[in-house]
Amino acid sequence: MQDNATEVTAAGIARLAGVGRAAVSNWRRRHPDFPKPIGGTETSPSFALAEVEAWLREQGKLAEVPLRERVWQQLTGHPEGPAVALAHVGCVLLLVQERPTVWLDIDAGSDERLAAKLPGVLDGVIAARFGCKPVNASGSVDASGSVNTSGSVNTATPVHTPTGPQLLPSAPLLRSAVELAGELGARQTFEFLLGRYLDAHSRQYTPTPAELAGLMAELAGPALTVLDPACGTGALLRAVEARPGQTLYAQDSAPDLVALTALRLALHTRAAVRGAVGDTLRTDAYPELRADAVLCHPPFNERNWGHDELAYDARWEYGFPARNESELAWVQHALARLADGGTAVLLMPPAAASRRSGRRIRADLLRRGALRAVLALPVGAAPPYNLPLHLWVLRRPDRTPVAPEVLLVDTGAFAGEARGGPDWQAVRDAALDTWRAFARDGRLAERPGLARSVPVIELLDDDVDLAPARHLPPPAAADGVEQLAAVRDGLAATLRLTTGLTPPPAVPAPPARWPLTTIGELARGGALILRTGALPGTPGSTATAAHARVPVLTDHDVLAGSPPSGTLPESDEEAVLTEPGDVVVPVLGGGSVARVVDAATAGAALGRNLVLLRPDTAALDAWFLAGFLRGTANNRQASSYASTATRLDVRRLQLPRLPLDEQRRYGARFRALDEFEQALRQAGRLGEQLLRGMYDGLTDGTVEPH
C-alpha cells in the first residue's frame, strides 16, 4: 500500500532515479508536469512520493521504486520524524521476529484496525525483552520517551509502547517494513534502516568501528553481565560474545538513541536488554550493578561533565578528576560498576595517558593494580581519525596480590595506507596475543617496537606517563636496516619502471569535432549498464563471516589507486559486485577520476558515492570509456556545485561516437597512461617510506651517517 502523504526531498528523488541533484533541478525547470512541492521550504522543498514515483515511471526514468527505497522514503517522510518512525518499525520487527503469527493476524484489515490492535500485543513483547512492566494505552509514552497521558512510567525502560493514534500514521510504513523483512529478515531490515538513519545524521553521532568494537569485546573476555554507560549506537554491546543467561545494560543521554540501540540489540541477540536514559556521570541508572565487564567509548574532552556537582561522589576511589579530565571520571565510573575481578575496556584519547593534571589518579590506578594495560592503536582506528587513540584495560582488584607490572603495547606500525584504515587483522592479532600472554603469566618478554610489560615502579615518576611508545624498545636495528635496504631497492626498480613508462612527446593536432553522446544515452540504448553503490556503512555493524570475505571498493580507494579497503556491512543493499572491465567513477570531490577494474579488484562490492559502468564490449572499449571520462572539461560540465562539495552527474558525462577500432586505439594509450600513473604513485609511497626510515635510523643511532 502506497502512503500518499509520504514526502520526499530533491535528494531523495535523485536517489530514487540514480541521478545527481542537478538533474532533479533540471527536470523541475524543463517539465511543466513535474510534481509541485507540497511542503518543506523554498530552498529545500518536499514532494509527494506517490506523485514523484508516477512521474518518473511515465518519463521512463524509473521502472519501479525498489522496496527498500520505498521504505526509507516512507520513514524519512514520517510526520513525527525518522527517529520516531524507526522506533515504531523496530517494535514491529521485534514482534515479527518473536511472534510472527500474531502479526499475520493484526495485519489483516484496515490501517485503523492495525493501529488499534498493535499496542496491546507490543506491550507483551516489549515487557519480555526489556524487563519492564507493560505500559498500556492510558499511560503510554512515544518513542522519544515523552508522556502522552497521565500514568506511571518506568524511567529505566528503553522502549515504550506507542499508542494507537501514534501508530496510525506509521501503518503504511510498518506494512512495507515487514514486507522488506520477508526478503532480508527482521534484523537485517532494521540494520539497513538504522544504518541509513545514522549515515544521514552522521554529524550527531560518533561511531565506534565494528573492528574496534570486536577487539574491545575480546579483550574484556566472556561475560554474563555487560555494561556500556555511553552506549551510543550499541556497537560495543553488539560485539559481545553471546552466552546463555546474558544481560546487556546500556545508558545514554539521548532518549531516541537509547530506544534504537535497545531495539537493535534485542533483534540481534537473545540476551536480556536493559536500557536507561540519562547523563551517566550525573545520573547513574545502575548504582547497584556489579558487572562482569564494562565496555565504553566515552565522549572526549568534555569540561561540563559534572565536576562541580560531583566533588564528593563515592566513585572517585582513585582521586577526584580535574575539570579537564573527564575521561578519568569515566574510567572510575567503569571500575565502580565492575564486580571484583571484572574487566573494563575503554577507548581513550592519547592525552589521558600523559596530562599532568591526571598523574595522581594514574599513579593510584597503577599502585592498586586497577590499570592492567595500555594499548596504542594506529592512526585512523576511530574518530578523531588523526589521533592514535589508546585502549585502557582495567580490572577491579579482588583479594589476589596486586600485580607488579603493567602491559604497554603499540600497534601504530599497522596503520593502513591513505584513508583505508588500519590493518585490523594485524592489530587484533598483536593486541590479543600480547594481552592473553600477559594475563596468563603476569608479565611479558620484550617484543621490540611492539610490547613490553613494565614494572609499575618504573612508571611512578613525576609524570606517570603511560604512552606506550615512550617505554618500548625500538625494533631490532638489523631488521630496520634490512627493511630500509629492501625499500631502497624497490624504489630504484620502480623509478626505472617509471622512466620506461613515461609517455612519448605529445604530437599536436587540430581540435577534434566528434559527434558526442552521453553516458545516460548509452545506458538507455543498452551500450552499458549503470549501477550505483549504496552500501549504508552502518556505524558499529559487524559483518558476518561470509560477508567479511567480500571487500568493499570505497571512493577513497578509487581516488588513491589503492586496493579495496572497506568491509561489507551486514545491512548491505544487495551489494553490486565488480567485474573485470567495469569502469568505476567517484561522484563526490570534484576530481577527474575513473578506474578500470582489473582481476585483482574484481569481486569487490561497490561502495557508496561510486557509480559503476559496465560497457558492452561489442560497442564500447573500457579504457576508451575511462579515459574520456577523466577529461577536465567533461567533468566540469557534468558537475554541480554546492557550498561545501562538488557532485558529479555521471549520466551527463560525454563521449565521442567513434568506431570500435578507433576506441581501442585511444584505449591503448589511456591504459599506458594509467600504468605510468600507478608507477608514480608507488614510487611516491616508497620514497616517503625510505625518507621516514632514514630519518628515524639516523636519529636513533641505528643507521650510520655515511
XYZ file of C-alpha atoms in Angstrom, residues 70-651:
582
model
C 10.236 2.966 -0.715
C 10.550 2.010 2.961
C 13.347 4.514 3.503
C 11.409 7.346 1.862
C 8.327 6.490 3.922
C 10.465 6.570 7.063
C 12.138 9.909 6.303
C 8.781 11.445 5.356
C 7.051 10.383 8.590
C 5.210 13.330 10.190
C 6.824 12.673 13.586
C 10.321 12.435 12.168
C 12.559 9.499 11.213
C 13.677 8.629 14.772
C 10.112 8.055 15.979
C 9.250 6.194 12.779
C 12.313 3.962 13.135
C 11.384 3.152 16.726
C 7.895 2.123 15.572
C 9.435 -0.056 12.865
C 11.827 -1.621 15.371
C 8.986 -2.543 17.714
C 7.033 -4.202 14.906
C 10.094 -6.041 13.548
C 10.722 -7.354 17.059
C 7.115 -8.551 17.144
C 7.557 -10.242 13.747
C 10.742 -11.932 14.935
C 9.290 -13.041 18.273
C 5.646 -13.763 17.364
C 5.189 -13.860 13.574
C 1.704 -15.403 13.662
C 0.405 -12.553 15.838
C 1.475 -10.038 13.201
C -0.258 -12.002 10.461
C -3.496 -11.724 12.401
C -3.408 -7.986 13.089
C -2.037 -7.146 9.620
C -5.304 -8.277 8.036
C -7.659 -5.333 7.708
C -7.504 -1.566 7.639
C -4.792 0.749 8.946
C -7.151 1.797 11.741
C -7.576 -1.824 12.877
C -3.817 -2.360 12.739
C -3.117 0.741 14.848
C -5.789 -0.205 17.371
C -4.551 -3.760 17.927
C -0.789 -3.209 17.841
C -0.248 -1.533 21.255
C -1.746 -4.472 23.133
C 0.475 -7.099 21.506
C 3.567 -4.881 21.575
C 3.201 -4.493 25.352
C 3.906 -8.165 25.907
C 6.901 -8.320 23.571
C 8.484 -5.168 24.999
C 7.972 -6.372 28.573
C 9.532 -9.747 27.806
C 12.619 -8.385 26.046
C 13.336 -5.274 28.091
C 12.305 -6.427 31.551
C 9.708 -3.752 32.200
C 6.079 -3.624 33.185
C 3.938 -3.099 30.071
C 2.643 0.451 29.633
C -0.906 0.424 28.320
C -2.583 2.953 26.100
C -3.815 5.048 29.044
C -0.306 5.690 30.277
C 1.935 5.241 27.299
C 4.846 7.229 26.007
C 6.100 7.693 22.493
C 9.441 6.575 21.124
C 11.172 9.662 22.442
C 10.028 8.965 25.991
C 7.562 11.837 26.407
C 4.382 11.131 28.394
C 1.163 11.410 26.389
C -1.379 10.948 29.168
C -1.199 10.629 32.899
C 0.185 7.404 34.212
C 3.303 5.993 35.881
C 6.250 5.285 33.622
C 9.345 3.233 34.361
C 12.098 5.768 33.554
C 14.642 2.965 33.023
C 12.549 1.463 30.233
C 14.409 1.958 26.936
C 11.430 1.308 24.626
C 7.858 2.369 25.248
C 4.702 1.131 23.586
C 3.274 3.730 21.196
C -0.446 4.385 21.317
C -2.898 3.654 18.528
C -3.129 7.319 17.412
C 0.668 7.490 17.290
C 0.868 4.307 15.209
C -1.819 5.219 12.682
C 0.433 7.476 10.522
C 3.049 4.695 10.601
C 0.762 1.939 9.333
C 1.823 2.038 5.627
C 5.475 2.213 6.694
C 5.081 -0.736 9.063
C 3.477 -2.903 6.396
C 6.248 -2.036 3.920
C 8.946 -2.707 6.528
C 7.513 -6.138 7.302
C 7.382 -6.868 3.570
C 11.070 -5.939 3.337
C 11.782 -8.166 6.347
C 10.323 -11.022 4.336
C 13.191 -10.513 1.873
C 16.055 -9.582 4.201
C 14.997 -10.766 7.655
C 13.809 -8.616 10.567
C 17.279 -7.939 11.978
C 18.835 -7.105 8.613
C 15.935 -4.774 7.757
C 16.398 -2.805 10.972
C 20.168 -2.683 10.433
C 19.622 -1.309 6.931
C 17.239 1.421 8.102
C 19.306 2.280 11.179
C 22.429 2.478 9.030
C 20.715 4.856 6.605
C 19.432 6.967 9.513
C 22.832 7.226 11.205
C 24.508 7.957 7.900
C 22.046 10.780 7.235
C 22.749 12.223 10.714
C 26.461 11.377 10.868
C 27.446 14.688 12.463
C 25.306 13.941 15.508
C 26.955 10.631 16.406
C 30.493 9.379 16.975
C 30.705 5.846 15.561
C 32.750 3.006 17.005
C 34.074 0.974 14.047
C 32.970 -2.647 14.063
C 36.553 -3.956 14.076
C 37.437 -1.833 17.101
C 34.261 -2.866 18.927
C 35.092 -6.521 18.323
C 38.639 -6.065 19.639
C 37.402 -4.345 22.810
C 34.875 -7.103 23.455
C 37.543 -9.794 23.001
C 39.924 -8.004 25.374
C 37.182 -7.957 28.016
C 36.550 -11.680 27.558
C 33.358 -13.719 28.057
C 30.861 -12.138 30.452
C 27.301 -12.713 31.647
C 26.616 -9.102 32.620
C 27.996 -6.331 30.409
C 27.545 -2.573 30.795
C 28.107 0.224 28.299
C 27.492 3.511 30.150
C 27.833 5.610 26.959
C 26.148 3.187 24.568
C 25.696 5.437 21.526
C 24.586 3.234 18.626
C 25.189 -0.005 20.547
C 28.271 -1.146 18.622
C 30.164 -2.323 21.718
C 27.340 -4.347 23.261
C 26.504 -5.786 19.860
C 30.073 -7.110 19.606
C 29.866 -9.051 22.892
C 30.064 -12.827 22.547
C 26.629 -14.294 23.246
C 26.225 -16.574 26.268
C 23.167 -18.222 27.868
C 21.657 -16.125 30.628
C 23.427 -12.957 29.483
C 22.218 -9.429 30.332
C 23.297 -6.290 28.485
C 22.996 -2.907 30.221
C 23.049 0.346 28.242
C 22.762 4.013 29.148
C 22.985 7.207 27.098
C 21.787 10.763 27.436
C 19.894 10.721 24.096
C 16.414 9.121 24.505
C 15.943 8.342 20.804
C 19.354 6.714 20.612
C 18.758 4.523 23.678
C 15.479 3.258 22.247
C 17.005 2.487 18.842
C 20.040 0.823 20.426
C 17.865 -1.327 22.681
C 15.777 -2.457 19.695
C 18.933 -3.162 17.712
C 20.324 -5.333 20.498
C 17.027 -7.145 21.039
C 16.855 -8.027 17.344
C 20.500 -9.130 17.347
C 20.727 -11.279 20.473
C 18.667 -13.408 22.856
C 20.267 -11.702 25.854
C 18.116 -9.656 28.200
C 18.442 -5.975 27.280
C 18.238 -3.224 29.874
C 18.430 0.410 28.789
C 18.207 3.761 30.512
C 18.183 7.406 29.504
C 20.286 9.942 31.356
C 23.671 11.563 31.869
C 25.639 8.627 33.260
C 28.106 10.602 35.371
C 25.442 12.844 36.884
C 22.544 10.353 36.987
C 23.791 6.780 37.109
C 20.931 4.421 36.247
C 22.644 1.331 37.702
C 24.226 2.323 41.037
C 23.924 -1.203 42.443
C 25.208 -3.022 39.346
C 28.408 -5.068 39.580
C 29.067 -6.217 36.023
C 31.466 -8.843 34.746
C 32.600 -6.436 32.011
C 32.287 -2.763 31.144
C 32.887 -1.533 27.586
C 32.931 2.181 26.936
C 33.700 4.708 24.214
C 33.189 7.859 26.295
C 32.903 11.403 24.962
C 36.332 13.054 24.855
C 37.488 16.408 26.244
C 34.248 17.335 27.995
C 34.558 20.099 30.561
C 30.894 20.124 31.545
C 30.865 16.568 32.883
C 29.714 17.409 36.426
C 32.950 18.463 38.112
C 31.241 20.969 40.423
C 28.253 18.784 41.373
C 30.117 15.502 41.906
C 33.026 16.540 44.137
C 32.083 14.065 46.896
C 30.851 11.201 44.728
C 31.774 7.764 46.073
C 33.009 6.640 42.641
C 36.180 8.751 42.860
C 38.035 5.960 44.653
C 41.317 6.781 42.920
C 41.108 10.578 43.183
C 38.813 13.432 42.183
C 39.260 14.110 38.436
C 40.222 17.601 37.334
C 37.772 19.590 35.239
C 39.727 18.748 32.074
C 39.996 15.034 32.929
C 36.503 13.817 32.066
C 37.985 10.578 30.680
C 39.382 9.694 34.116
C 35.892 10.193 35.545
C 34.603 7.608 33.043
C 37.455 5.252 33.995
C 36.496 5.398 37.665
C 32.799 5.032 36.875
C 33.615 1.855 34.950
C 35.673 0.473 37.853
C 32.878 1.304 40.303
C 30.399 -0.759 38.265
C 32.654 -3.828 37.971
C 32.410 -6.927 40.100
C 35.625 -7.982 41.850
C 37.913 -9.382 39.177
C 35.787 -7.909 36.374
C 37.359 -6.291 33.311
C 36.721 -2.886 31.740
C 37.977 -1.746 28.338
C 37.751 1.945 27.476
C 38.705 3.867 24.350
C 40.773 6.858 25.457
C 42.425 9.891 23.833
C 46.237 9.677 23.964
C 46.436 12.825 26.106
C 44.791 10.968 29.016
C 47.967 8.878 29.362
C 50.254 11.849 29.908
C 48.409 15.028 31.009
C 49.955 16.303 34.236
C 46.531 17.075 35.703
C 45.754 13.350 35.776
C 49.072 11.965 37.029
C 47.912 11.359 40.626
C 44.911 9.309 39.508
C 47.056 7.358 37.033
C 49.560 6.679 39.793
C 46.881 5.337 42.133
C 45.401 3.171 39.380
C 48.867 1.637 38.941
C 49.676 1.224 42.647
C 46.414 -0.579 43.373
C 46.602 -2.833 40.324
C 43.470 -1.454 38.618
C 45.140 -0.441 35.347
C 46.461 -3.562 33.664
C 47.285 -2.487 30.091
C 47.504 0.474 27.737
C 47.364 -0.356 24.018
C 48.100 2.361 21.450
C 46.040 1.984 18.268
C 47.150 3.072 14.794
C 46.120 6.433 13.408
C 42.736 6.100 11.713
C 41.305 3.461 14.056
C 38.347 5.610 15.204
C 37.255 9.255 15.296
C 39.094 11.582 15.582
C 40.984 9.748 12.838
C 44.091 11.918 13.033
C 44.983 10.707 16.549
C 46.465 7.349 17.642
C 43.845 6.523 20.293
C 44.507 4.219 23.250
C 42.684 1.291 24.804
C 42.879 1.047 28.594
C 42.252 -2.387 30.083
C 41.300 -2.262 33.762
C 40.365 -4.831 36.352
C 38.557 -4.377 39.607
C 41.146 -5.513 42.173
C 39.997 -8.512 44.183
C 41.777 -10.292 47.018
C 44.610 -11.564 44.847
C 48.021 -9.872 45.254
C 48.483 -6.678 43.287
C 50.341 -7.319 40.031
C 53.713 -5.512 39.956
C 53.745 -4.924 36.165
C 51.560 -3.273 33.527
C 51.383 -4.146 29.826
C 52.204 -1.488 27.223
C 51.513 -2.237 23.542
C 51.982 -0.044 20.451
C 50.231 -1.215 17.261
C 50.936 2.017 15.389
C 53.022 0.156 12.814
C 49.823 -1.408 11.441
C 48.341 1.856 10.148
C 46.944 1.454 6.649
C 47.807 3.464 3.571
C 45.859 6.526 2.551
C 42.379 6.538 4.182
C 41.769 2.831 4.070
C 42.132 2.432 7.840
C 44.427 0.164 9.854
C 45.312 -3.441 9.115
C 42.733 -4.630 11.621
C 43.728 -8.280 11.459
C 47.312 -7.406 12.395
C 46.125 -5.046 15.151
C 43.803 -7.688 16.576
C 46.415 -10.457 16.476
C 49.079 -8.313 18.158
C 46.747 -6.935 20.841
C 45.105 -10.226 21.804
C 48.309 -12.260 21.669
C 50.206 -9.901 23.972
C 47.251 -9.340 26.342
C 46.456 -13.027 26.759
C 50.099 -13.924 27.348
C 50.407 -11.130 29.916
C 47.110 -12.011 31.629
C 48.224 -15.649 31.898
C 51.772 -15.093 33.189
C 51.627 -11.662 34.819
C 54.493 -10.447 32.646
C 55.589 -10.386 29.009
C 59.019 -10.713 27.490
C 60.086 -7.701 25.460
C 58.879 -7.569 21.879
C 60.898 -4.676 20.415
C 58.764 -1.999 18.855
C 55.529 -3.762 19.853
C 55.037 -4.663 23.506
C 56.602 -4.865 26.938
C 55.419 -5.405 30.495
C 56.809 -2.579 32.620
C 57.280 -2.730 36.399
C 54.864 -0.292 37.995
C 57.694 1.260 40.000
C 59.321 2.445 36.743
C 56.231 4.449 35.825
C 55.706 6.155 39.182
C 57.828 9.229 38.464
C 56.786 12.885 38.354
C 54.897 12.467 35.074
C 53.395 8.940 35.333
C 53.423 8.923 31.546
C 51.700 5.794 30.199
C 52.155 6.414 26.461
C 53.422 3.004 25.190
C 55.802 4.420 22.556
C 57.832 6.163 25.275
C 58.587 2.937 27.123
C 59.087 0.387 24.352
C 62.492 -0.584 22.936
C 62.847 0.237 19.214
C 62.662 -2.564 16.640
C 65.833 -4.596 16.222
C 68.428 -2.496 14.374
C 69.324 -5.266 11.940
C 65.710 -5.717 10.937
C 65.331 -1.966 10.449
C 68.406 -1.657 8.235
C 67.426 -4.704 6.176
C 63.941 -3.277 5.696
C 65.376 0.073 4.564
C 67.609 -1.708 2.064
C 64.605 -3.566 0.664
C 62.619 -0.321 0.390
C 65.516 1.385 -1.401
C 65.850 -1.495 -3.870
C 62.106 -1.403 -4.504
C 62.210 2.361 -5.071
C 65.096 2.048 -7.538
C 63.258 -0.639 -9.517
C 60.049 1.417 -9.524
C 61.872 4.529 -10.735
C 63.398 2.555 -13.599
C 59.940 1.266 -14.491
C 58.515 4.796 -14.304
C 61.175 6.070 -16.683
C 60.282 3.370 -19.171
C 56.574 4.190 -18.897
C 56.996 7.944 -19.369
C 54.726 8.994 -22.254
C 56.414 9.976 -25.536
C 56.366 13.641 -26.571
C 52.863 14.897 -27.349
C 52.058 15.284 -31.044
C 49.940 18.403 -31.694
C 46.668 18.011 -33.591
C 43.793 20.354 -34.516
C 40.790 20.344 -32.122
C 38.546 17.370 -32.801
C 34.911 17.880 -33.847
C 33.471 14.496 -32.924
C 29.737 13.816 -32.640
C 29.069 13.337 -28.923
C 26.808 11.148 -26.821
C 26.261 10.966 -23.064
C 26.519 8.174 -20.528
C 22.777 8.494 -19.946
C 22.035 7.947 -23.634
C 24.416 4.978 -23.790
C 22.728 3.431 -20.738
C 19.259 3.872 -22.236
C 20.476 2.374 -25.516
C 21.952 -0.697 -23.817
C 25.602 0.058 -24.671
C 26.420 -0.021 -20.960
C 24.841 -0.821 -17.603
C 24.896 1.867 -14.909
C 24.801 0.892 -11.234
C 25.281 2.990 -8.093
C 26.986 1.993 -4.863
C 24.545 2.176 -1.965
C 26.116 0.257 0.913
C 24.895 2.020 4.054
C 28.113 1.593 6.023
C 26.271 1.041 9.290
C 28.328 2.535 12.118
C 29.275 -0.183 14.505
C 27.851 -3.033 12.462
C 29.706 -6.308 12.471
C 29.954 -8.282 9.259
C 29.240 -11.977 9.318
C 31.992 -14.419 8.456
C 30.604 -14.801 4.939
C 30.378 -11.061 4.430
C 33.865 -10.499 5.826
C 35.272 -12.289 2.781
C 33.835 -9.631 0.453
C 35.950 -6.442 0.426
C 34.370 -3.119 -0.478
C 35.855 -0.775 -3.057
C 35.415 2.672 -1.474
C 35.568 6.078 -3.119
C 38.807 6.716 -1.211
C 40.298 3.550 -2.742
C 39.454 4.768 -6.237
C 40.858 8.231 -5.600
C 44.078 6.844 -4.053
C 44.516 3.989 -6.539
C 44.657 1.517 -3.648
C 43.130 -1.980 -3.227
C 39.599 -2.396 -1.769
C 39.793 -1.480 1.912
C 36.200 -1.457 3.146
C 34.184 -4.231 4.776
C 30.701 -5.296 3.761
C 28.156 -4.337 6.444
C 25.523 -6.837 7.460
C 22.811 -4.492 6.259
C 24.008 -4.370 2.663
C 21.585 -3.477 -0.127
C 22.216 -6.461 -2.424
C 25.785 -5.366 -2.998
C 26.909 -4.625 -6.553
C 29.979 -6.778 -7.234
C 32.599 -5.521 -9.662
C 33.756 -7.472 -12.726
C 36.908 -7.117 -14.864
C 36.431 -4.317 -17.385
C 33.966 -2.342 -15.253
C 34.645 1.396 -15.011
C 34.157 2.932 -11.549
C 33.670 6.691 -11.088
C 33.510 8.644 -7.775
C 30.700 11.212 -7.703
C 31.982 13.438 -4.881
C 35.091 15.574 -4.564
C 35.366 17.302 -7.909
C 38.248 15.203 -9.249
C 38.513 13.768 -12.761
C 38.951 10.102 -11.826
C 37.817 6.839 -13.402
C 39.179 3.385 -12.638
C 39.031 0.261 -14.760
C 38.502 -2.821 -12.612
C 41.224 -5.437 -13.062
C 41.393 -9.081 -11.981
C 42.780 -8.131 -8.552
C 39.868 -5.793 -7.791
C 37.111 -7.867 -9.420
C 34.619 -9.350 -6.969
C 34.772 -6.403 -4.575
C 31.485 -4.772 -3.591
C 30.796 -1.270 -4.852
C 30.897 1.282 -2.042
C 28.911 4.451 -1.500
C 29.432 7.554 -3.648
C 30.593 5.409 -6.582
C 28.974 4.727 -9.948
C 29.786 1.555 -11.882
C 29.637 1.482 -15.685
C 29.675 -1.975 -17.285
C 30.237 -1.490 -21.055
C 29.029 -3.873 -23.720
C 32.396 -4.959 -25.139
C 30.886 -5.210 -28.620
C 30.103 -1.494 -28.548
C 32.477 0.154 -26.066
C 36.123 -0.236 -25.088
C 36.536 0.041 -21.292
C 39.812 2.009 -21.415
C 38.424 4.370 -24.054
C 35.421 4.952 -21.800
C 37.524 5.545 -18.658
C 39.984 7.823 -20.436
C 37.422 10.212 -21.870
C 35.553 10.343 -18.561
C 38.685 11.813 -16.986
C 38.720 14.916 -19.174
C 38.685 18.088 -17.064
C 36.218 19.943 -19.286
C 33.974 16.876 -19.415
C 33.829 16.683 -15.610
C 33.268 20.415 -15.253
C 30.169 20.452 -17.470
C 28.697 17.395 -15.688
C 29.240 18.649 -12.116
C 27.008 20.575 -9.760
C 28.494 22.783 -7.079
C 27.299 23.331 -3.516
C 28.856 25.450 -0.780
C 30.838 22.544 0.636
C 31.038 19.867 -2.052
C 31.050 19.105 -5.757
C 28.869 16.309 -7.115
C 29.287 14.652 -10.495
C 26.216 13.644 -12.521
C 27.730 10.677 -14.342
C 24.817 10.467 -16.797
